[in-house]
Coordinates of C-alpha atoms in Angstrom, one line a residue:
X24 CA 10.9 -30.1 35.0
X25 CA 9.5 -27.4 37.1
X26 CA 10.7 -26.1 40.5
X27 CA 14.5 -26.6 39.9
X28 CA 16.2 -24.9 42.5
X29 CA 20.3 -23.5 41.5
X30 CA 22.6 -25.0 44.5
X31 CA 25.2 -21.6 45.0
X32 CA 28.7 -22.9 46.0
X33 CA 30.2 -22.0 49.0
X34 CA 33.5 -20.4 49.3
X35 CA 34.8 -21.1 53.0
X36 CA 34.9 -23.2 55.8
X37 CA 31.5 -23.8 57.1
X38 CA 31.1 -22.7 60.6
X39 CA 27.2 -22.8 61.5
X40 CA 24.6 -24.4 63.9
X41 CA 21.7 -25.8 62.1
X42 CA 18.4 -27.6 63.6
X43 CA 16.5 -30.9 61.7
X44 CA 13.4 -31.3 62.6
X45 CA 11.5 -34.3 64.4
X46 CA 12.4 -38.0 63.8
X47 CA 9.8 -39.5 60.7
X48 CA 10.3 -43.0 62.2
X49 CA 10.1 -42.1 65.5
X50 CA 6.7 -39.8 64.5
X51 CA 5.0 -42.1 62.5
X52 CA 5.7 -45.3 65.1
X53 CA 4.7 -43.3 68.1
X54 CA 1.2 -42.1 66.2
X55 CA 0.5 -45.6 65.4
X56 CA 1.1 -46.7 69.1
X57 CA -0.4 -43.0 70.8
X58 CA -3.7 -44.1 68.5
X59 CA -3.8 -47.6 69.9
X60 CA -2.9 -46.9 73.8
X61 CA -6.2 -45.5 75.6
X62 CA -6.1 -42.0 75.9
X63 CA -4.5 -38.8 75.4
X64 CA -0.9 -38.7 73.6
X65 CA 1.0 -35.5 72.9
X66 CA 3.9 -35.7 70.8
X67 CA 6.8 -32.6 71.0
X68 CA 8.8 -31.9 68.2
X69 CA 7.1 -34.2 65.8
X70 CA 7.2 -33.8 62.2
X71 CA 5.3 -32.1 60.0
X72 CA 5.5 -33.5 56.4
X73 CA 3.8 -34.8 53.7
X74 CA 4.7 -38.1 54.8
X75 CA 3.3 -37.8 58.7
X76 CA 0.0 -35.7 57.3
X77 CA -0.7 -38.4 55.0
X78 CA -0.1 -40.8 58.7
X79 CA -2.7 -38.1 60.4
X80 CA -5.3 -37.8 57.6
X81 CA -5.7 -41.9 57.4
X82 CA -6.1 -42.2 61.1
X83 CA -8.7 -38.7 61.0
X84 CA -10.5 -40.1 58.4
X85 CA -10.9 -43.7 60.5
X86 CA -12.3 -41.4 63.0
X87 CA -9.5 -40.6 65.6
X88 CA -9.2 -37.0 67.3
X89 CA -6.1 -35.7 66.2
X90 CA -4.8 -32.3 66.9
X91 CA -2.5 -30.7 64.5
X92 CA 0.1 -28.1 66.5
X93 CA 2.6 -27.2 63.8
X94 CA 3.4 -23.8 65.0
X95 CA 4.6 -25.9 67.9
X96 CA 5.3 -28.8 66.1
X97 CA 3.3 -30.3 68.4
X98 CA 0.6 -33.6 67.5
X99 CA -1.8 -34.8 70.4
X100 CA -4.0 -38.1 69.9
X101 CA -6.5 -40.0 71.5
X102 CA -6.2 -43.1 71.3
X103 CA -9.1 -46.0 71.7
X104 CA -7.5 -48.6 73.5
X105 CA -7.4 -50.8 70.0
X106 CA -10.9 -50.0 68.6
X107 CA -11.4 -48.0 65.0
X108 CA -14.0 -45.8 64.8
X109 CA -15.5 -46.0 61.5
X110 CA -16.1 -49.1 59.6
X111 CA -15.3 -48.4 56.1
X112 CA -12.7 -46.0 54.4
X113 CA -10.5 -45.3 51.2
X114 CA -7.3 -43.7 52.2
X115 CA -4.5 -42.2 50.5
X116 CA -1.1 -42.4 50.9
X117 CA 0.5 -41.2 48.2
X118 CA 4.0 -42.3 48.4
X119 CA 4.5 -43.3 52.0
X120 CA 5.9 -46.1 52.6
X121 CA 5.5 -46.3 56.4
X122 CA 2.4 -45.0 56.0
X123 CA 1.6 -48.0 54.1
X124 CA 2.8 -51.0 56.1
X125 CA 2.0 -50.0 59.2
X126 CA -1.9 -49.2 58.2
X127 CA -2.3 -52.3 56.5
X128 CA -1.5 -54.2 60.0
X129 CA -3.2 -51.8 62.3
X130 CA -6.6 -51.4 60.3
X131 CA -7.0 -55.6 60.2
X132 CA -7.7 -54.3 63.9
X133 CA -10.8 -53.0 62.8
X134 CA -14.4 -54.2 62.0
X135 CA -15.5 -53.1 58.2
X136 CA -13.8 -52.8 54.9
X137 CA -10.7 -50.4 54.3
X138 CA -9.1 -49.7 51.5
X139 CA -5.8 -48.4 50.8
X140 CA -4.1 -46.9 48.0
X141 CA -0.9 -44.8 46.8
X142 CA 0.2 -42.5 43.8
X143 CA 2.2 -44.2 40.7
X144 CA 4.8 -45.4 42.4
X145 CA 3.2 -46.3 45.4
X146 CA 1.7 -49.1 43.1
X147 CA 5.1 -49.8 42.0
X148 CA 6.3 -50.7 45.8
X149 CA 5.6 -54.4 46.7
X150 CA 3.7 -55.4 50.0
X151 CA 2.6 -59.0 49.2
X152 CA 5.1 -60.4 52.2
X153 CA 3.3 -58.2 54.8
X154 CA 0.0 -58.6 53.3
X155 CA 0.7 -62.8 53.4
X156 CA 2.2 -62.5 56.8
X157 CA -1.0 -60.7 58.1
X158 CA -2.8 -63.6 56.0
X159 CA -1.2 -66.4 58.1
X160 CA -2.7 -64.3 61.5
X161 CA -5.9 -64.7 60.4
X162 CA -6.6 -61.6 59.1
X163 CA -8.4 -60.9 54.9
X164 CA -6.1 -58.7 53.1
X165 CA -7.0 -59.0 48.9
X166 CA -4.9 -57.2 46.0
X167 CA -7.7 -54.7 44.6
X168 CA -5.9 -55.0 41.3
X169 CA -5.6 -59.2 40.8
X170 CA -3.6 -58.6 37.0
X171 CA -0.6 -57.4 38.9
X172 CA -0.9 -60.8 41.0
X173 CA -0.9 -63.0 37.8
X174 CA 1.5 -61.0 36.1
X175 CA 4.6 -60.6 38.6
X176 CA 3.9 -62.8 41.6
X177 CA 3.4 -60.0 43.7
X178 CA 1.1 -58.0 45.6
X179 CA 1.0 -53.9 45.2
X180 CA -1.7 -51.4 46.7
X181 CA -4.3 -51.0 46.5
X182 CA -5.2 -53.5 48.9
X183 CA -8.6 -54.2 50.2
X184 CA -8.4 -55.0 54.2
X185 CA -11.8 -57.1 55.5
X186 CA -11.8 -56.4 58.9
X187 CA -13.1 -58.3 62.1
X188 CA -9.9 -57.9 64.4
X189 CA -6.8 -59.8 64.5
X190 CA -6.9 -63.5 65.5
X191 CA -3.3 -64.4 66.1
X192 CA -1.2 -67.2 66.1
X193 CA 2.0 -67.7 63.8
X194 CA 3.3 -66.4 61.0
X195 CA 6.5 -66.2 58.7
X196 CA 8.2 -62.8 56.6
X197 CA 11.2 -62.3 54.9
X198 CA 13.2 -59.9 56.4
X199 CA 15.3 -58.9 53.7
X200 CA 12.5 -56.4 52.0
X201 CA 11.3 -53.9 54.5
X202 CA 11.8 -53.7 57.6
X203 CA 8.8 -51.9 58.3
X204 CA 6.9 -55.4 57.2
X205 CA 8.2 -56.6 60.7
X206 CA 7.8 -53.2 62.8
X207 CA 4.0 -52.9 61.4
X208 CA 3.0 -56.5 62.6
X209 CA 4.8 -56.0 65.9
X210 CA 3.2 -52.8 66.9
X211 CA -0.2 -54.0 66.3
X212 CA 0.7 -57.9 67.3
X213 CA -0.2 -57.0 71.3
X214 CA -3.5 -56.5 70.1
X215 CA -4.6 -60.0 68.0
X216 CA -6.8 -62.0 70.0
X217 CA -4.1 -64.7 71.0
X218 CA -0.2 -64.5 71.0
X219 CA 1.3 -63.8 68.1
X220 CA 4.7 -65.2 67.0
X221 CA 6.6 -64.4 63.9
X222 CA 9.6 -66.2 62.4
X223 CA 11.7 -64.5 59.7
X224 CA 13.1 -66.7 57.3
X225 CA 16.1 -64.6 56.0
X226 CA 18.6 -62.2 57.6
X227 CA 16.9 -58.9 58.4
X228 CA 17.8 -55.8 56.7
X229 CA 17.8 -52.4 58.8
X230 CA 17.7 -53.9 62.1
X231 CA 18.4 -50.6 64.1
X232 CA 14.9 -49.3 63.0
X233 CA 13.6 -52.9 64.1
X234 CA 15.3 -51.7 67.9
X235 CA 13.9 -48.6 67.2
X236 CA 10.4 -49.9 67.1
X237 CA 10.9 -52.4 69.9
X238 CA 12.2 -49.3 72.2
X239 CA 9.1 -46.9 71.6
X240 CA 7.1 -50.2 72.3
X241 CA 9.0 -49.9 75.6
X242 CA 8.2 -46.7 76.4
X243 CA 4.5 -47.2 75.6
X244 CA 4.0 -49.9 78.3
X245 CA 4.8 -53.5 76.0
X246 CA 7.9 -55.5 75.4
X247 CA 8.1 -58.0 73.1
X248 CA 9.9 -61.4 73.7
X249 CA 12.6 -61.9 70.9
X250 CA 16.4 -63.6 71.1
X251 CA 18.0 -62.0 68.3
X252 CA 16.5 -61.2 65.0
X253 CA 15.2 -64.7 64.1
X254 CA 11.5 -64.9 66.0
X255 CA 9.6 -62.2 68.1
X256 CA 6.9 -63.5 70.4
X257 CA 3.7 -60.9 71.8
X258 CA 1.4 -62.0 74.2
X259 CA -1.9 -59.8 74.1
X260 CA -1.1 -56.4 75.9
X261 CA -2.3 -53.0 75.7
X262 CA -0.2 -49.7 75.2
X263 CA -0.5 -46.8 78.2
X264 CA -0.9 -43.3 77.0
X265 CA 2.1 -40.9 77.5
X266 CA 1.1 -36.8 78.6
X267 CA 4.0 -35.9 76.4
X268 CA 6.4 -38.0 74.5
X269 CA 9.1 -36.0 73.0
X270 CA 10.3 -37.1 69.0
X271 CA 14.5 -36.9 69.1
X272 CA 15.3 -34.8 65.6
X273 CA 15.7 -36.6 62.7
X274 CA 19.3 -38.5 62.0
X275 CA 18.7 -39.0 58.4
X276 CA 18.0 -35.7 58.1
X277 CA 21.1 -34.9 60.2
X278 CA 23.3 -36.9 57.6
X279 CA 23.4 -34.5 55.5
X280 CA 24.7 -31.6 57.4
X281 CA 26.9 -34.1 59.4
X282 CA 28.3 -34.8 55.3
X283 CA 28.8 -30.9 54.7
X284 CA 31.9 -30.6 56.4
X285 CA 33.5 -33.4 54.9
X286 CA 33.9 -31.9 50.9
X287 CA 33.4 -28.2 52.2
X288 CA 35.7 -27.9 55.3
X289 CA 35.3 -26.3 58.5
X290 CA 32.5 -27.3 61.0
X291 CA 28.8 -28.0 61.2
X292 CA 27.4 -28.0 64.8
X293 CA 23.7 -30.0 64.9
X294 CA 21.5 -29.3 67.7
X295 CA 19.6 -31.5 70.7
X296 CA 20.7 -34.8 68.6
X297 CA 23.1 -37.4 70.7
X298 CA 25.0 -40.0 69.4
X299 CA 23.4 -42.0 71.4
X300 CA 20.2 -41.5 69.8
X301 CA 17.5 -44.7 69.6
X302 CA 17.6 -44.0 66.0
X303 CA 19.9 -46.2 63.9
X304 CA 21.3 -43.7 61.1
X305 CA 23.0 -41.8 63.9
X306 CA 26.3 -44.2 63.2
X307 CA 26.3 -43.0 59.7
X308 CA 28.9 -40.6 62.2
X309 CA 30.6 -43.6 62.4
X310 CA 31.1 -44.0 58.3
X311 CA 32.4 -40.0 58.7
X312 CA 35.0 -40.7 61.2
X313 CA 36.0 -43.9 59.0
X314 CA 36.8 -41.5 56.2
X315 CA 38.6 -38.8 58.3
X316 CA 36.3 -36.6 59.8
X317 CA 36.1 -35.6 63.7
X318 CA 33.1 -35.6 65.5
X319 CA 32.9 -33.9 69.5
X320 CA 29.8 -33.7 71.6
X321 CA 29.1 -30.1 72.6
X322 CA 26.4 -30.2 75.7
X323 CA 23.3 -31.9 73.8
X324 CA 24.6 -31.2 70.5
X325 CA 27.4 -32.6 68.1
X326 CA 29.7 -30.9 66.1
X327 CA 31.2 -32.7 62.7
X328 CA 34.7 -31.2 61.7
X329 CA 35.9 -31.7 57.9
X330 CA 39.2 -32.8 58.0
X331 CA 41.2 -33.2 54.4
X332 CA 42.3 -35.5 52.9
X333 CA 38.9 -37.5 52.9
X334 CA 39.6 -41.4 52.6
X335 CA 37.5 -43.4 50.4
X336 CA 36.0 -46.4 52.4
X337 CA 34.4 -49.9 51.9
X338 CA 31.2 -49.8 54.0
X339 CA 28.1 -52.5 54.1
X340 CA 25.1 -49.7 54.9
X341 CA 22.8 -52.6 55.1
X342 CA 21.5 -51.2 58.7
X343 CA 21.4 -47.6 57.5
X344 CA 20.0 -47.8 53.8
X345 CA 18.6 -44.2 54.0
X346 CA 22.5 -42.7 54.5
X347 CA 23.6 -44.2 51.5
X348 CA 23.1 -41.5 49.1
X349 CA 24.6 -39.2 51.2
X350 CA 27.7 -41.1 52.1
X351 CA 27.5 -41.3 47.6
X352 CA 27.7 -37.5 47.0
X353 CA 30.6 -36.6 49.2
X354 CA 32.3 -39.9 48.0
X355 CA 33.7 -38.5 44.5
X356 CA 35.5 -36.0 46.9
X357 CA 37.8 -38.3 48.3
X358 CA 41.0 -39.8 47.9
X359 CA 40.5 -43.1 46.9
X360 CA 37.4 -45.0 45.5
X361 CA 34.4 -45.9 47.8
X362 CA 32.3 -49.2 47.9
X363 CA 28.8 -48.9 49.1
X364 CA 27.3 -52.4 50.1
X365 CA 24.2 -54.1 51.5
X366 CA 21.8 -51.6 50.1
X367 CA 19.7 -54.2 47.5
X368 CA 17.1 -52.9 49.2
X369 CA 17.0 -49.6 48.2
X370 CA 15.8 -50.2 44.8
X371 CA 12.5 -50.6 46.1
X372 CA 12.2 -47.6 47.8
X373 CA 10.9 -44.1 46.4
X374 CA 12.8 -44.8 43.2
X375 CA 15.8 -47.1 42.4
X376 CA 18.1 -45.5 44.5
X377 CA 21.3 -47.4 43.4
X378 CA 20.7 -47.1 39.7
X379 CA 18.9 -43.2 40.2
X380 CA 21.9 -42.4 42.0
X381 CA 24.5 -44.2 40.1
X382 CA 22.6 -42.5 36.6
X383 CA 23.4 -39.1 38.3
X384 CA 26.8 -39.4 39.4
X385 CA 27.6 -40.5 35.6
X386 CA 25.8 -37.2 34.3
X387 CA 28.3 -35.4 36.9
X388 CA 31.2 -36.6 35.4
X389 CA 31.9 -39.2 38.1
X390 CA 33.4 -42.2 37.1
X391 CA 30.9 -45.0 39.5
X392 CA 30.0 -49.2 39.1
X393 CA 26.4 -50.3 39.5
X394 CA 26.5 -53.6 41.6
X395 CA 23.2 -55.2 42.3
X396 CA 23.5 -54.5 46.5
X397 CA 25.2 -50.8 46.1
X398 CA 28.1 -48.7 43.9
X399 CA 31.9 -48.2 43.8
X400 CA 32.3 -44.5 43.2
X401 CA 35.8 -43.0 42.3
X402 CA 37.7 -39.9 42.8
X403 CA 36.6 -37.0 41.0
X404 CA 38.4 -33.8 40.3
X405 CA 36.4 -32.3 37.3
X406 CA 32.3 -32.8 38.0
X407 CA 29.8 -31.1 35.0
X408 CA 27.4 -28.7 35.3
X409 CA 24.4 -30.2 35.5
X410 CA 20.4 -30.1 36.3
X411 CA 20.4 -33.2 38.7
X412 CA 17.3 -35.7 38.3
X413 CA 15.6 -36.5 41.4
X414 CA 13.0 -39.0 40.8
X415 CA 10.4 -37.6 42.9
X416 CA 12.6 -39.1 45.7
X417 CA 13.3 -36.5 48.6
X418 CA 16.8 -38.1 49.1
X419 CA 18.1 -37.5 46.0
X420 CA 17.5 -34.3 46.2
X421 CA 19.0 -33.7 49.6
X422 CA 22.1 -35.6 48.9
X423 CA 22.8 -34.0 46.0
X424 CA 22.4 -30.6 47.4
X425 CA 25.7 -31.3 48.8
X426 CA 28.0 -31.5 45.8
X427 CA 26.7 -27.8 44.8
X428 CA 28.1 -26.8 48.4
X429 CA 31.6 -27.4 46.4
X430 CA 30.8 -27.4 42.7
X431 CA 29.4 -24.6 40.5
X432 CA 26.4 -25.1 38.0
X433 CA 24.7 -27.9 40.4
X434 CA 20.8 -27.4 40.1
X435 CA 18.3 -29.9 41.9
X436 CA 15.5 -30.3 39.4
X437 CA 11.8 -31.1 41.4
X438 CA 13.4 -29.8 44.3
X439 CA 10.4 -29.2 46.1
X440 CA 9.9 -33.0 46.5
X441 CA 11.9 -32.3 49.9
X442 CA 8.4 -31.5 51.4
X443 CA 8.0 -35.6 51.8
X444 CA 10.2 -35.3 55.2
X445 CA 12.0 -32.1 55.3
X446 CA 9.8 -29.3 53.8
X447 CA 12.4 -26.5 54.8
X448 CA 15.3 -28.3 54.1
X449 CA 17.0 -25.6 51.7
X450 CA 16.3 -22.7 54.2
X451 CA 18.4 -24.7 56.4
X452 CA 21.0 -25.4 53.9
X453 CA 21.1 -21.7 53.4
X454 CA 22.1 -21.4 56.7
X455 CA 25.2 -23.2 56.4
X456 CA 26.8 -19.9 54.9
X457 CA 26.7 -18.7 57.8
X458 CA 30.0 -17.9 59.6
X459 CA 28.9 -17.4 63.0
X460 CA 27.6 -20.6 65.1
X461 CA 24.4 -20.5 67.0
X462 CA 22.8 -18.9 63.7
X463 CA 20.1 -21.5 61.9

């Protein structure tokens, strides 16, 4: 396919300082919230990708100022206190998943008829639990395509929403499928017309992004009554606007240049990110320390140090899905086999991430077992030169990146599919052949 990009090995220990740029889930929760608080919200260091400007162009084209700042990464919106301008749309998403669920919750907050709707796979992606768990508030939510009802018992976009605001009440949603089902109807929840209170009825998948949606709540003004994970209760509230609300960098993104010193050596310094961050794939440290690598905090930055051998683990990623890949490519370098489980839900992401990445290890050379929740991948001391797929999925080609740090002949095929969350991410990975930190 077009755009393949050649990965160049690199021949020493990595010394460099790189910078990732502003949380997705952190941006795309604090527009949602920003656009329902009353008033004017700027947020710093906020991302600019195809993922956020589809987020921006659904909530221009519903009629909401928004000011696009990318030179200073910089987004400032004013929000209506819970009203939505204009009473009919058709927006696109393309393949944004968090784009997705939390529109379809916020725009049953409206009063006309919305529509949304996604590329190919988009359509592929099912949304039937959010769009029944948004059924049981009150709200009208209908499948615009009713053959994909009959045929597989789900729902898909497009979805037709038939707004007159949010009643309330009680509902129910699994949360093994997305967590972002359960963020979406808790960010909007403070604004139905009565309390809301929603039960899960299995064991929630990703929970730190669940904490990390409760915690910008927080900062906007409205907490949410929950004892565990099982049921959340909101009593009708209303968000206050923030001057400036600053978007930590982005720990996903981080993983992989945490992951670079682990098959290459040496040390990769990351900058402004703590490992105290509110965002959940910031222990994916914690799977790089299990496997032998050091980590040190340096001021408001940390520093990942390679340290050979690397130990093959058993790990359940079910709280940090969106690491798995990456923990998968540097996996064939270690010493013993790894076992990645919990991640079931992955297959319903982008692509199938567990077969997609599983299919690609195999066309490397790498011995690796396919298991419905994850993979067991085995040493590997002799990889093949290979054009490596990437499904249109922006994490496979950013995990796989990695193994042409440290093997010749890697080339990323689609490459530029990147531009979904991290639009320069090969300029930074450039940067790791570097030899003097403070460079990126």
């Amino acid at each position: 396919m077009t755009n393949s990009r050649l990965i160049s090995p690199i021949y020493h220990p990595l010394n460099a300082s790189v910078h990732v740029p502003g949380s997705k889930s952190l941006t795309n929760r604090a527009l949602l919230i920003s656009a329902l608080a009353d008033g004017k919200t700027s947020l710093t260091n906020a991302l600019f990708s195809d993922d956020s400007r589809y987020f921006v162009d659904a909530l221009i084209q519903v009629g909401f100022d928004v000011i696009n700042d990318p030179k200073n990464t910089s987004l400032t919106i004013t929000g209506l206190g819970g009203c939505i301008p204009s009473h009919k749309a058709k927006l696109f998403i393309g393949n944004a998943g968090t784009a997705a669920r939390f529109l379809s919750a916020f725009l049953t907050l409206g009063n006309g008829e919305y529509i949304l709707d996604g590329d190919a796979r988009m359509r592929e992606r099912p949304i039937g639990d959010l769009v029944e768990a948004l059924r049981q508030l009150g709200a009208i939510v209908e499948s615009v395509e009713q053959k994909k009802i009959n045929f597989t018992g789900h729902i898909f976009p497009p979805i037709k929403i038939i707004a007159s605001g949010l009643p309330g009440g009680k509902t129910k949603i699994a949360g093994n499928i997305s967590s972002q089902f359960l963020s979406a109807l808790l960010m909007v929840a403070p604004y139905a017309r009565s309390p809301v209170e929603i039960e899960l009825t299995t064991e929630l998948n990703s929970k730190p992004y669940v904490d990390l949606t409760l915690a910008i709540m927080k900062d906007f003004g409205i907490e949410i009554q929950h004892h565990g994970y099982e049921r959340f209760i909101a009593f009708p509230a209303r968000y206050f606007s923030r001057p400036s609300y600053l978007i930590e960098p982005d720990a996903s993104a981080a993983s992989y240049f945490f992951a670079a010193p682990a098959i290459c050596g040496g040390s990769v310094q990351v900058e402004n990110i703590s490992n105290r961050s509110k965002q959940g794939d910031i222990t994916f440290l914690e799977v790089l320390a299990q496997m032998g690598c050091i980590i040190t905090k340096v001021d408001s930055h940390l520093r990942i140090t390679g340290h050979a051998p690397l130990r093959g683990i058993d790990v359940n990623m079910c709280d940090i899905p969106d690491t798995a890949q990456t923990l998968a490519t540097i996996a064939p370098f270690a010493s013993t086999p790894t076992r990645i489980r919990g991640i079931a839900s992955a297959r319903l992401k982008e692509t199938d991430r567990v077969h997609a990445t599983c299919t690609e290890l195999s066309r490397l050379g790498v011995k690796v077992d396919e298991h419905e929740d994850g993979m067991t991948i085995y040493p590997c001391t002799v990889f093949h030169p290979t054009t490596v797929q990437t499904y249109n999925d922006h994490r496979m080609a950013m995990a796989f990146s990695l193994i042409g740090l440290r093997i010749p002949g890697i080339s990323i095929e689609n490459s530029g599919c990147v531009s979904k969350t991290f639009p320069h991410f090969f300029e930074v990975l450039e940067t790791l052949r570097s030899t003097e930190v403070g460079i990126s």
